[in-house]
XYZ file of C-alpha atoms in Angstrom:
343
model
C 107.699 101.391 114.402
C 111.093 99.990 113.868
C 111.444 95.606 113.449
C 113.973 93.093 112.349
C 114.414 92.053 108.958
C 114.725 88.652 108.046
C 117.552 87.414 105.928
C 116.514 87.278 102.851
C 115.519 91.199 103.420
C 119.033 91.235 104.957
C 120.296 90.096 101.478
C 118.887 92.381 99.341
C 120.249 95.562 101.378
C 124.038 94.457 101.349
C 123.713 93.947 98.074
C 122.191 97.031 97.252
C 125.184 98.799 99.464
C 127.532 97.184 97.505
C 126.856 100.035 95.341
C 127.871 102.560 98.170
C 131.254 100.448 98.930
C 129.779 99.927 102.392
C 130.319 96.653 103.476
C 129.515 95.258 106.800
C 126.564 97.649 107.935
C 125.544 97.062 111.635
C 121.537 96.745 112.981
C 119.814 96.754 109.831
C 116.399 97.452 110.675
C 112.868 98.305 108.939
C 110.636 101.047 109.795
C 107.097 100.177 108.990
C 105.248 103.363 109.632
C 105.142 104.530 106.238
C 102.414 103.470 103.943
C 104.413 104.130 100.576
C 108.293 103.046 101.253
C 110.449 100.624 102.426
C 112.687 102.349 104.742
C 115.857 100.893 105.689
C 117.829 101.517 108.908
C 121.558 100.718 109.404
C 124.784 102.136 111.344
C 128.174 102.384 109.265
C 131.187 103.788 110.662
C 128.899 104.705 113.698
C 126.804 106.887 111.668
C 123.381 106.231 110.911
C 121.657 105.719 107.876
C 118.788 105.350 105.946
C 118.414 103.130 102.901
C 114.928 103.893 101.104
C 113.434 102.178 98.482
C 110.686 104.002 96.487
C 107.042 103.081 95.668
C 106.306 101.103 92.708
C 103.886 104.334 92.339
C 106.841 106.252 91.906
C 108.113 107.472 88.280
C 111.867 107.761 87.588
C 111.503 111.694 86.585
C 109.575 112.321 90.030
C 112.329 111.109 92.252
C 115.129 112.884 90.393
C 112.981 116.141 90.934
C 112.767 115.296 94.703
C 116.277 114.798 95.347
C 117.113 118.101 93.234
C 114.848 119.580 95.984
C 116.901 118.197 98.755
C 120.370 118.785 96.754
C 119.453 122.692 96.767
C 118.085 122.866 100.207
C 121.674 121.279 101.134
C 122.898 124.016 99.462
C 121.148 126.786 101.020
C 122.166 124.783 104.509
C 118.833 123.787 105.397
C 119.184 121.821 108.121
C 116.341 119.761 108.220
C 115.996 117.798 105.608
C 118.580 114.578 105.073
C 121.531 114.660 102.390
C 120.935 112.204 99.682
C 124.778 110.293 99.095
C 125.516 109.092 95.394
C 126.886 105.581 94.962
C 130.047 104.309 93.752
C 128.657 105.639 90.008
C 128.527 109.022 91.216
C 124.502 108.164 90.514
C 122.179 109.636 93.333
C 119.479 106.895 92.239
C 120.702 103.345 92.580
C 118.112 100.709 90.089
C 118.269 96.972 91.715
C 115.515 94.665 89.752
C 113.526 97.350 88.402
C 113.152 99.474 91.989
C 115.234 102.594 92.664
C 117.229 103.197 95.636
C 118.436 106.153 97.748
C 120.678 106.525 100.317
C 120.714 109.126 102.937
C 121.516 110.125 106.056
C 119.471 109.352 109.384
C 117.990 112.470 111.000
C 118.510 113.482 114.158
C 115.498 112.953 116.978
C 112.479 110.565 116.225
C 108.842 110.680 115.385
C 106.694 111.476 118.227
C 103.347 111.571 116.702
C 101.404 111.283 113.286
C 98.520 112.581 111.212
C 96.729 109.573 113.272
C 97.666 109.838 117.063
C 98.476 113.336 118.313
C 97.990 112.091 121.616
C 101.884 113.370 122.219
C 101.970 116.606 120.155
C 101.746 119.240 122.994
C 101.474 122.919 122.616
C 105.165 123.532 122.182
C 105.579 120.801 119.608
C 102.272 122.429 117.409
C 104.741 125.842 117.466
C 107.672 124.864 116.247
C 106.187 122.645 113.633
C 104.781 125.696 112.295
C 107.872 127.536 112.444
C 109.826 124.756 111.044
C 107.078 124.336 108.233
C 107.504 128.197 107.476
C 111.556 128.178 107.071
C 110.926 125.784 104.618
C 108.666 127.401 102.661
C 111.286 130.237 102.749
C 114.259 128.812 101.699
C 112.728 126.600 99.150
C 110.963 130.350 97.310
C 113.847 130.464 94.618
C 114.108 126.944 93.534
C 114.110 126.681 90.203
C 114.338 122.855 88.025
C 114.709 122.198 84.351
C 112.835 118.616 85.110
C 109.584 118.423 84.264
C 107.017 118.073 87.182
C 103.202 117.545 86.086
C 102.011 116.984 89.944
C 98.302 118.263 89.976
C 98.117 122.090 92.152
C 94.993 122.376 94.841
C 93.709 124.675 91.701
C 93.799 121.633 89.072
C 92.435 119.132 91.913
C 88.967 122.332 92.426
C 88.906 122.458 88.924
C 88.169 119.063 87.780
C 86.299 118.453 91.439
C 83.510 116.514 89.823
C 85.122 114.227 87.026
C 88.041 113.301 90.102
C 85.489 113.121 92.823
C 83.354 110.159 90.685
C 86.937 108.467 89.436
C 87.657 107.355 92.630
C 84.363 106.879 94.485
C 82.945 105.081 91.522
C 86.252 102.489 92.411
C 85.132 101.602 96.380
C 83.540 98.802 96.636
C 80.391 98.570 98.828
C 81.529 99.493 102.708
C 81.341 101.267 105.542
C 83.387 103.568 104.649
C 82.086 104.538 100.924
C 78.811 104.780 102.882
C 80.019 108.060 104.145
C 81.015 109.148 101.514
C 77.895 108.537 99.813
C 75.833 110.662 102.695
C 77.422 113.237 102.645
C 78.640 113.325 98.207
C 76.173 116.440 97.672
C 77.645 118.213 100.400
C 80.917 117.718 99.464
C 80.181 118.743 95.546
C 78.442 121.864 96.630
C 81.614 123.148 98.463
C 83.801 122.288 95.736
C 81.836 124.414 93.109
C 81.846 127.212 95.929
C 85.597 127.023 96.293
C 86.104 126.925 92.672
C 84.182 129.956 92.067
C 85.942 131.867 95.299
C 89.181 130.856 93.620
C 88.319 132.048 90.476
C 86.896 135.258 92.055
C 89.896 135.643 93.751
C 92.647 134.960 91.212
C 93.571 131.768 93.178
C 95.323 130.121 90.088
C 97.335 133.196 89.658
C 99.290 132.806 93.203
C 103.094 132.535 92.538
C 104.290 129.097 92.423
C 107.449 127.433 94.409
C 108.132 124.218 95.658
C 105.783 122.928 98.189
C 106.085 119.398 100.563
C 102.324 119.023 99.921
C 102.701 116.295 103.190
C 103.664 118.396 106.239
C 102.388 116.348 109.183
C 103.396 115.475 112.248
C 104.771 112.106 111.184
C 106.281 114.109 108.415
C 108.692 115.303 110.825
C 111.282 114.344 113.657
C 112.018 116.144 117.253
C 114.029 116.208 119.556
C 112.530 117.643 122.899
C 110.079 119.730 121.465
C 111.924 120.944 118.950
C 111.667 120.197 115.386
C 115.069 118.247 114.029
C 114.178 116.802 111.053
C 111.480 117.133 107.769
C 111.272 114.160 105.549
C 108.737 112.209 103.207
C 109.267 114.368 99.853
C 107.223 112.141 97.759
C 104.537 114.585 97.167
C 106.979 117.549 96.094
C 105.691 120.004 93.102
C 105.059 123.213 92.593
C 102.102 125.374 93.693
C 101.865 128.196 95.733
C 102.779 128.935 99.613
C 99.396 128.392 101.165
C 99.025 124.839 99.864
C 101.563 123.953 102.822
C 100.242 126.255 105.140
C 97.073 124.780 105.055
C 98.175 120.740 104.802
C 100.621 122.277 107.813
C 96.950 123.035 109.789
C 94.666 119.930 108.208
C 96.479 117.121 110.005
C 97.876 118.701 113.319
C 95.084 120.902 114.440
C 91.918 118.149 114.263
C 90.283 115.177 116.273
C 91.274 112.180 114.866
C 89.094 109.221 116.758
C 85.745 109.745 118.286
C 82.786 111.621 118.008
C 84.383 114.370 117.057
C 86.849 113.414 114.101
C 88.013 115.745 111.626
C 86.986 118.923 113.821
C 89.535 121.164 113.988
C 90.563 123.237 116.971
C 90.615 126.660 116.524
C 92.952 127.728 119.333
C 95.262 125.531 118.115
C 95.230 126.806 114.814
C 95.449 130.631 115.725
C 98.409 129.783 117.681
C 100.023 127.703 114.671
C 99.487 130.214 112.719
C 101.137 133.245 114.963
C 104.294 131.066 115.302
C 104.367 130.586 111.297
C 103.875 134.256 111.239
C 106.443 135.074 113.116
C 108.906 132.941 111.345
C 107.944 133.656 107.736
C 108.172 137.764 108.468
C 105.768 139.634 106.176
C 103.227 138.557 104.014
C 102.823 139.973 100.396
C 98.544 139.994 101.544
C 96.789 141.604 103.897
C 95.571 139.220 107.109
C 92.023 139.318 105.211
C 93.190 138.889 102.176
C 95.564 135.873 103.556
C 92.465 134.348 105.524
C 90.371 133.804 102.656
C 93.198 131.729 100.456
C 93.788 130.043 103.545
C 89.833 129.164 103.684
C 90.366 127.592 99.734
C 93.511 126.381 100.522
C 92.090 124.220 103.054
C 88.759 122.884 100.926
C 91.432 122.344 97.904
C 94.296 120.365 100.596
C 91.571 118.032 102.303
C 89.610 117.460 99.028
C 92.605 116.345 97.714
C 93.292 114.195 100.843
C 90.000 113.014 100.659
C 90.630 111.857 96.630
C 94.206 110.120 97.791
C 92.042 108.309 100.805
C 89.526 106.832 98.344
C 92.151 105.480 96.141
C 93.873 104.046 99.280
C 90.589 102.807 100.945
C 89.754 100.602 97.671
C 92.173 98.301 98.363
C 92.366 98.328 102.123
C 88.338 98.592 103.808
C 89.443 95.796 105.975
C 87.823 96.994 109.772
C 88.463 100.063 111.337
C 89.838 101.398 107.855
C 86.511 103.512 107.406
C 87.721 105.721 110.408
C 89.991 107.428 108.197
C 87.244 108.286 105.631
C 84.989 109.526 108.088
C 87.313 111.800 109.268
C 88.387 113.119 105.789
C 84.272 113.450 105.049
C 83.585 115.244 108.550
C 86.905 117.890 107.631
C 84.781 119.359 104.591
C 81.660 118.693 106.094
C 81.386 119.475 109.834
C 83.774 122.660 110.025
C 83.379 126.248 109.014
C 86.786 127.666 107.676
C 85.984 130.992 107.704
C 85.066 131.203 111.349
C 88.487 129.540 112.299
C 90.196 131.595 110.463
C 88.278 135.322 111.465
C-alpha cells in the first residue's frame, strides 16, 4: 500500500539524498506494507527508486552482511534482486541520527499478494515463485563472507525448542491469542522433541550451509504477469542449509490463511511447487525419500520459528483480529501431517 508523506517526512528524505547528490526527487511516496522498514519511493532522472531505512532491530554488522549478499548476486547477474547504490562517500550504508540508510533501485512489477491474502496468487504465479525461489538458492551456493553472521539455523531454533518456546510465551500478556497458544503448548512441545530427535537421527545439523532468504513469501516478491520480476526483504539473511528456504518457500504460499481452515496446507499445491522447484534446481544431492523427510523437519523447524517471531510480535500488538495470525501459526504445527503431504 503506497501513501503520501507529509512534509516533515518529505524533509528528512532530501536530506538524506543529499548524500546521493540527488536533488529534486519527484513523487516521494511511502509504502506501508512492511512491518519492519520504512520504505521510501521516489523517481530521479525518470528512474525509480527506493530509499529504505532499516529497523531499529537491525545491527550495523547484519546489514553490511545483507548488502554483501546482494553485491555478489549483482555479480553473478542475478536479476532479481535490486542493486544497492553507494553515496557520495563511496559508503553503501548512509547513518542520519543514529538510523542507517540504503539506497536502491525500484524493481520491476509489483506485489500481488502476501503471506496474508493469496486471494490473487493463481496456479501460474505458485510455479514460478518456486522456480524463482530455486535460482536463488542456486546462485547464492558459493557465497562466501568474512563478516560475522550469528543468525540462529532451524537446527539452533529445535534445539533450544523449550527454553525459546517459554521466552516468548511467558512475554504475552493475557489474550485471545496466547489462549491458543496455551491449548495447544503440549502439542506443540511434543513435536519439537520429535523433530529434534529425527534431526539428530538424521544428521540434520550436518546439512551444508549457504546463504538462505529465510522470508520467501509471496509479499517477498514482485511480478509482472505471472511471472516473478523481483525478490526483496533480505532482513532475515544467514546461513543454513537449502531446505530452510524450500520449506519457508511452501509454509506461507501453500496454506489457508482466514477461516475455519487456517494454517492447512494444500497438498496439490505443494506437489506442484515443488515439481517446478525441481525442475529449476536440476538434481538433488538426496534421494526423493531422503529429501522428503528434511523437508518434513524443515517445515516443523521454519513454522516453529515463525511461530517464536509471531509471539514476540503479538506482545506488543493483540489489539483485535491480531490473534488470527497466531491461530494460524498454532493450527500449521498442529492440524497438518507433513509426512503425508510430502509422500
Amino acid at each position: 500500500m503506497i501513501k503520501e508523506v507529509d512534509i516533515k517526512t518529505t524533509e528528512l528524505v532530501l536530506e538524506i539524498l543529499k548524500e546521493y547528490d540527488i536533488s529534486n526527487p519527484k513523487n516521494i511516496k511511502q509504502n506501508i506494507l512492511g512491518y519492519v522498514n520504512k520504505i521510501y519511493i521516489f523517481e530521479h532522472n525518470n528512474q525509480k527508486y527506493i530509499l529504505r531505512e532499516s529497523s531499529n532491530q537491525k545491527t550495523l554488522e547484519h546489514l553490511k552482511f545483507e548488502i554483501e549478499v546482494l553485491k555478489y548476486l549483482n555479480k553473478q547477474n542475478f536479476h532479481l534482486t535490486p542493486n544497492i547504490y553507494p553515496n557520495k562517500h563511496n559508503k553503501h550504508i548512509t547513518i542520519f541520527e543514529d538510523k542507517f540508510y540504503t539506497l536502491q533501485n525500484l524493481l520491476p512489477g509489483e506485489t500481488k499478494a502476501c503471506w496474508n491474502d493469496l486471494s490473487n496468487f493463481n496456479i501460474e504465479m505458485l510455479k514460478t515463485f518456486f522456480q524463482a525461489s530455486a535460482e536463488f538458492t542456486k546462485k547464492v551456493k558459493n557465497f562466501s563472507s568474512t563478516l560475522k553472521n550469528n543468525e540462529l539455523t532451524l537446527f539452533d531454533y529445535i534445539n533450544n525448542h523449550q527454553e525459546l518456546f517459554y521466552e516468548y510465551f511467558n512475554q504475552i500478556p493475557n489474550s485471545i491469542g496466547k489462549s491458543y497458544i496455551e491449548n495447544e503448548k503440549e502439542n506443540i512441545i511434543k513435536l519439537l522433541q520429535e523433530t529434534k530427535e529425527e534431526m539428530l537421527n538424521n544428521e540434520y545439523q550436518k546439512l551444508a550451509k549457504q546463504i538462505v532468504h529465510y522470508d520467501i513469501h509471496p509479499g517477498n516478491v514482485n511480478f509482472s504477469d505471472n511471472n516473478v520480476t523481483g525478490l526483496f526483504d533480505f532482513d532475515w539473511v544467514r546461513f543454513d542449509n537449502r531446505y530452510t528456504d524450500l520449506a519457508a518457500t511452501i509454509a506461507q504460499s501453500c496454506w489457508e490463511y482466514g477461516g475455519q481452515k487456517t494454517g492447512i496446507y494444500n497438498k496439490k499445491r505443494i506437489q506442484l511447487g515443488l515439481q517446478h522447484y525441481r525442475g529449476a534446481f536440476g538434481n538433488s544431492q538426496h534421494t526423493l525419500e531422503k529429501e522428503h523427510t528434511f523437508l518434513v523437519l524443515s517445515m516443523h523447524a521454519y513454522l516453529f520459528f515463525q511461530l517464536i517471531w509471531t509471539m514476540d510480535w503479538y506482545k506488543e500488538n493483540n489489539q483485535p483480529g491480531d490473534e488470527l495470525v497466531v491461530k494460524t501459526l498454532v493450527n500449521t504445527l498442529t492440524k497438518n501431517n507433513f509426512k503425508d503431504l510430502f509422500s
